[in-house]
Coordinates of C-alpha atoms in Angstrom, one line a residue:
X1 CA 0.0 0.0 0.0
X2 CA 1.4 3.5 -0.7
X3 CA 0.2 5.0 2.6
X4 CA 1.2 2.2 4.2
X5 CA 4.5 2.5 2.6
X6 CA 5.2 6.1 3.6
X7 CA 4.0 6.5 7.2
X8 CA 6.4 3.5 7.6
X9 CA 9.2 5.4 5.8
X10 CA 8.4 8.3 8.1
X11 CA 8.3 6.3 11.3
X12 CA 11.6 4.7 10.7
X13 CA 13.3 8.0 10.3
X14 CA 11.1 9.8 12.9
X15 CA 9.7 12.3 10.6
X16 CA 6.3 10.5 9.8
X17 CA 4.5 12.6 12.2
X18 CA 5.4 16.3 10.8
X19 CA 4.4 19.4 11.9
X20 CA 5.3 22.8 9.8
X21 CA 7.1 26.3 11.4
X22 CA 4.8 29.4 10.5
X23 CA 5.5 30.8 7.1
X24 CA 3.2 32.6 4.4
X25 CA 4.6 30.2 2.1
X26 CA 3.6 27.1 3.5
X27 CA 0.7 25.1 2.4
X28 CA -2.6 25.5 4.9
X29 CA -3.7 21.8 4.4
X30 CA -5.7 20.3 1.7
X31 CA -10.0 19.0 1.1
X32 CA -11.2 15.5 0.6
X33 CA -13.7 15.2 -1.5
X34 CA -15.4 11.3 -2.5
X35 CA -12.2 9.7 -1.5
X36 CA -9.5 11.9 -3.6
X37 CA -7.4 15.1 -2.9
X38 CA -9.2 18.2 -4.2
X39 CA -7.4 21.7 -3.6
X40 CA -4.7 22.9 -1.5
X41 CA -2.7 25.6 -1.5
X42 CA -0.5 28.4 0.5
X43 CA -1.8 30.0 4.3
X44 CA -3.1 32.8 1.8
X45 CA -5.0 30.7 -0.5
X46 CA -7.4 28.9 2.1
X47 CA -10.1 31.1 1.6
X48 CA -10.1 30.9 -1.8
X49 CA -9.7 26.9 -2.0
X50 CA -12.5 26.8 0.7
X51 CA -14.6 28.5 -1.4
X52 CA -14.0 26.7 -4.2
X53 CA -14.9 22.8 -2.1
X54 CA -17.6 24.5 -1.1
X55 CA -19.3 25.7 -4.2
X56 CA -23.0 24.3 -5.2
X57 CA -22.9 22.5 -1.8
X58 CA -25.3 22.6 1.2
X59 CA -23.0 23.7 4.5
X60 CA -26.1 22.8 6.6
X61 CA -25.5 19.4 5.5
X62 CA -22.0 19.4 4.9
X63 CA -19.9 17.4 7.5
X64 CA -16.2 19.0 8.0
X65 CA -13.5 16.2 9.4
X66 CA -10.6 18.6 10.2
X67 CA -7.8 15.4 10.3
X68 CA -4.6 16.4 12.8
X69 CA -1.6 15.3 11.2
X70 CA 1.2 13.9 14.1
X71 CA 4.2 15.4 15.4
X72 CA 7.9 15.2 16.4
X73 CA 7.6 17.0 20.3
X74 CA 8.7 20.4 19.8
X75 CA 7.5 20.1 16.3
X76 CA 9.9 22.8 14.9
X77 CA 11.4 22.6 11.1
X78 CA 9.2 20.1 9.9
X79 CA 6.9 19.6 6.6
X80 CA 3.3 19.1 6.4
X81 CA 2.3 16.0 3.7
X82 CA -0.9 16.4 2.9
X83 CA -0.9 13.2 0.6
X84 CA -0.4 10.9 3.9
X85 CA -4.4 11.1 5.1
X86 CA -5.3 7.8 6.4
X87 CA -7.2 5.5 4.2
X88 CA -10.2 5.4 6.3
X89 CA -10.6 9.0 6.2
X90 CA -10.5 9.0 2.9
X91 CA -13.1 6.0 2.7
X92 CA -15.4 8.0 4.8
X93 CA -15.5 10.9 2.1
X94 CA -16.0 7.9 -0.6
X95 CA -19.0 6.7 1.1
X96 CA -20.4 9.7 2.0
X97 CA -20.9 12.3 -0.4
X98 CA -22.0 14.8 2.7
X99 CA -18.3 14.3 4.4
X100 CA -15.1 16.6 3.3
X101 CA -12.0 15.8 5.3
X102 CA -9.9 18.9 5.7
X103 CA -6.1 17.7 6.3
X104 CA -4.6 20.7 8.3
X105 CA -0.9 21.8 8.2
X106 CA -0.4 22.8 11.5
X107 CA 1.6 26.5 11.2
X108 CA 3.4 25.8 15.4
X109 CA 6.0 24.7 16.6
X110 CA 6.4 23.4 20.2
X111 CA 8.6 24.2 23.2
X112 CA 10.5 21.4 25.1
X113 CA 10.4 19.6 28.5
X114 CA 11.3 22.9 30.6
X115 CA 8.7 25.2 29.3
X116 CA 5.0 25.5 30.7
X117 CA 2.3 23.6 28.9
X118 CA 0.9 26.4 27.2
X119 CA 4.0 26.5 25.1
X120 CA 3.8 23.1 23.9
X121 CA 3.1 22.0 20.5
X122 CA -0.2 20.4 21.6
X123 CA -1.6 23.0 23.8
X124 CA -0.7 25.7 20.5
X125 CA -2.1 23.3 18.1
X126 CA -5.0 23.5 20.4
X127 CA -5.7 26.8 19.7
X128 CA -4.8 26.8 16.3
X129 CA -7.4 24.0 15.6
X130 CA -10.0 25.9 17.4
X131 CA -9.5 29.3 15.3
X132 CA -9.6 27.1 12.3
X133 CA -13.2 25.8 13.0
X134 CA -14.3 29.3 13.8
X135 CA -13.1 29.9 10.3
X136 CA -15.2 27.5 8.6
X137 CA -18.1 28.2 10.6
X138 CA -17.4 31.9 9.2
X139 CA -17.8 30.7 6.1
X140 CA -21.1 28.7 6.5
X141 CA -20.3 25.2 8.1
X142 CA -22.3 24.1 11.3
X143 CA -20.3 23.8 14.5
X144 CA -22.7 20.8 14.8
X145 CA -21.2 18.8 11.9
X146 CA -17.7 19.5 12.9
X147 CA -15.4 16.6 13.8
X148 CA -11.8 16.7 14.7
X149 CA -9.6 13.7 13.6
X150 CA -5.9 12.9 14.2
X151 CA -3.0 10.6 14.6
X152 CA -0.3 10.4 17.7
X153 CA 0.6 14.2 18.4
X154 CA -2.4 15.5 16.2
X155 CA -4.5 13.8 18.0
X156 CA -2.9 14.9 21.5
X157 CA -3.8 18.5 19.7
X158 CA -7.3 17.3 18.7
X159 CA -8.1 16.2 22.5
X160 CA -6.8 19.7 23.9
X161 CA -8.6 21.7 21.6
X162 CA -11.6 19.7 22.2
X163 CA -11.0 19.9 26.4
X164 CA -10.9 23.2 26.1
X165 CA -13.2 24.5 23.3
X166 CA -15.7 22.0 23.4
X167 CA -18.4 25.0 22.1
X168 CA -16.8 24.9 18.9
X169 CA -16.7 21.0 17.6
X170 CA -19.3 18.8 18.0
X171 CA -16.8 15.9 19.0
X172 CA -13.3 13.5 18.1
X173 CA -12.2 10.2 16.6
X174 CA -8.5 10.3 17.4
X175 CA -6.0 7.5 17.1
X176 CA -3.2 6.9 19.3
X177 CA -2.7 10.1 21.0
X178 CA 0.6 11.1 22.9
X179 CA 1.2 13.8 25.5
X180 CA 4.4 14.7 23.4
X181 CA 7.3 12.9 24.3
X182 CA 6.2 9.2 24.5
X183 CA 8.3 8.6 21.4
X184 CA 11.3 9.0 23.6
X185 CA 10.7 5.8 25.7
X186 CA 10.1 7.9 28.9
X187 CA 6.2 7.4 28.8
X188 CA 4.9 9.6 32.2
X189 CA 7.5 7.8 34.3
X190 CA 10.1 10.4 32.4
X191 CA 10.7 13.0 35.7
X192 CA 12.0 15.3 33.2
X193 CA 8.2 15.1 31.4
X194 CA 5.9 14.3 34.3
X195 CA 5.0 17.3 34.9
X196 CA 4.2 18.2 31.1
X197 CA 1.8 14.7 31.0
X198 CA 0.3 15.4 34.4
X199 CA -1.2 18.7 33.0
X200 CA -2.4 17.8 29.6
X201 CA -4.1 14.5 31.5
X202 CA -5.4 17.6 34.0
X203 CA -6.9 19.2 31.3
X204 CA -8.6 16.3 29.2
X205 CA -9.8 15.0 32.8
X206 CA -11.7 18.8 32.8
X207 CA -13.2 18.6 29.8
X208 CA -16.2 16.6 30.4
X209 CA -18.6 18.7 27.8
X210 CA -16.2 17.4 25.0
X211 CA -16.6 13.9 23.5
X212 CA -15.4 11.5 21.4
X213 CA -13.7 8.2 20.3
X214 CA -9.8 7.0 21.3
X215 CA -8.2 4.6 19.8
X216 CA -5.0 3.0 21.2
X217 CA -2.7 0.2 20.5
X218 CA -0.7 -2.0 22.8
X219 CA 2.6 -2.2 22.1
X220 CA 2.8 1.3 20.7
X221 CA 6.1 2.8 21.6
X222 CA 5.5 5.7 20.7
X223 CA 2.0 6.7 22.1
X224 CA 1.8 3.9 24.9
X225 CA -1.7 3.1 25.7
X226 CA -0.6 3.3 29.7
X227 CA -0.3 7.0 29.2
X228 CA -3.9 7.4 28.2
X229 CA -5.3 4.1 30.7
X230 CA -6.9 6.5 32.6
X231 CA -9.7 7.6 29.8
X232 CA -11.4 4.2 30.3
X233 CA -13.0 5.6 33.4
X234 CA -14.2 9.0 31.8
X235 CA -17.9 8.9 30.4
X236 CA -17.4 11.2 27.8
X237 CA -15.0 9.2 25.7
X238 CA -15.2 5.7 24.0
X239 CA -11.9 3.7 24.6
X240 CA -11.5 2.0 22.4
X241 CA -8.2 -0.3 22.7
X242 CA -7.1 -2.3 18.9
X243 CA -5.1 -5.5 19.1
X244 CA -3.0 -6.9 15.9
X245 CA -4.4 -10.0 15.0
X246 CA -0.9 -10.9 13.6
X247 CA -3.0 -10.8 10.2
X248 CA -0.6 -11.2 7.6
X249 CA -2.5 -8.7 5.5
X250 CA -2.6 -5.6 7.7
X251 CA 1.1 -5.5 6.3
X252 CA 2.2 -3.9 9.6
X253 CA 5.4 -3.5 10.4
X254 CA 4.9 -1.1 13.9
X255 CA 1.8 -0.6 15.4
X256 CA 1.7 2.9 15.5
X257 CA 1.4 3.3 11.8
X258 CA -2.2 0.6 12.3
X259 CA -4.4 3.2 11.2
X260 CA -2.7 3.3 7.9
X261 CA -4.0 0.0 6.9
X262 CA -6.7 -1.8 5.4
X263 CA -7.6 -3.9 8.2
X264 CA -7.8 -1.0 10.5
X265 CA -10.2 0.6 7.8
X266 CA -12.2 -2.2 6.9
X267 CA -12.8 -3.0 10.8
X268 CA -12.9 0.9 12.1
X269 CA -14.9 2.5 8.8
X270 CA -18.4 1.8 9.4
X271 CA -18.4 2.6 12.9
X272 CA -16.9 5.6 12.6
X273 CA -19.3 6.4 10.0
X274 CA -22.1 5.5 12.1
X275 CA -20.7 7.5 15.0
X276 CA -20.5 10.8 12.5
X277 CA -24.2 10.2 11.5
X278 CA -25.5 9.5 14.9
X279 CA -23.7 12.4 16.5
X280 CA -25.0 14.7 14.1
X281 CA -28.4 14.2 14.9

């Protein structure tokens, strides 16, 4: 599979998860549209290639999937690939002609293990996520048919922007999500990123009037599913935890990169789907 292929690639150069530095002359992301890459262009051009997705569509009906792409922790000098959208996102957009997935190129960078939370990348992404909805609902999308969607640190992003914004999505399907320096080995036993972990868990633990579906994976190294163990007892979120089957046709070579394959689509698609629908009700 190509995307299978690449998020590999990236994983085993730890660059798969990217995250861009702000720039007028990087791209702002890029729309889904029945299973295929539409438009995407430069930070100024997002209005304009909004617009144009847009066109001869009802927004009232229109679901929005803004899609988190991960990150490296502090996130700084690092590329946005917009062509790396998981294919059950994509699927979802196929079988629903209602659903555009927005991949977003995340414009912050993150601080490191000595600054205060509100300088890390996920707690900036946060807030960048959030004025990004506002801008779609400018521009006639629903804040009822908004859902956020990431991978590892843009789903860490998706969950703090949904703790702390909850008024402005209408909930999350997230995979693997990491409090920013799991990758390392550390996990929350790391003294040097305790601290960090202990207030993005604060946070989530506060957002009750957000919701949502997590996904984790045992045996990921670099999200570990003990760092996010503590969701199961929060009755705003569905915990959901994924085992490889050891199917030979997942062609998975590290769990992290799961929800790049086929079997994680086939399996996850339709309830995810269903989730979308019934949410929006």
């Amino acid at each position: 599979m190509k995307y299978l292929f690449l998020v590999t690639l990236c994983l085993a150069t730890l660059t798969a998860c990217q995250t861009t530095n702000k720039s007028s002359k990087e791209t702002h992301g890029a729309f889904y549209v029945d299973g295929d890459q539409v438009v995407g262009g430069t930070l100024n051009d997002f209005e304009l290639d909004t617009t144009k997705v847009f066109k001869n569509r009802d927004l009232s009906k229109t679901t929005l999937l803004i899609y988190n792409h991960g990150t490296i922790s502090s996130g700084i000098h690092q590329r946005c690939h917009t062509d790396w959208l998981p294919a059950y996102v994509r699927l979802l957009t196929k079988q629903d002609s209602d659903i555009i997935a927005y991949y977003l190129c995340s414009q912050e960078s993150g601080g490191n293990s000595r600054n205060s939370i509100v300088n890390q990348v996920h707690y900036k992404r946060g807030i960048e996520i959030a004025e990004v909805s506002d801008k779609f609902q400018k521009l006639g999308i629903l804040k009822n048919n908004i859902f956020l969607m990431g991978h590892s640190g843009g789903a860490s992003s998706s969950l703090m922007a949904a703790s702390r914004t909850p008024e402005k999505f209408n909930s999350y399907i997230i995979t693997a999500p990491g409090y920013g320096y799991a990758y390392l080995g550390g996990s929350n036993q790391a003294s040097n990123y305790g601290n960090l972990y202990n207030n993005w868990k604060t946070i989530i633990q506060r957002g009750t009037k957000s919701r949502g579906v997590v996904y984790a994976f045992p045996g990921d190294k670099y999200s570990p599913p003990e760092d996010i163990a503590f969701m199961q007892n929060m009755r705003n979120i569905d915990y959901k935890i994924l085992l490889n089957k050891d199917d030979t046709n997942c062609e998975l070579d590290e769990i992290h990169a799961y929800p790049w394959t086929k079997c994680f689509a086939l399996s996850e698609t339709k309830f995810i789907l269903n989730y979308i629908k019934k949410s929006s009700e």
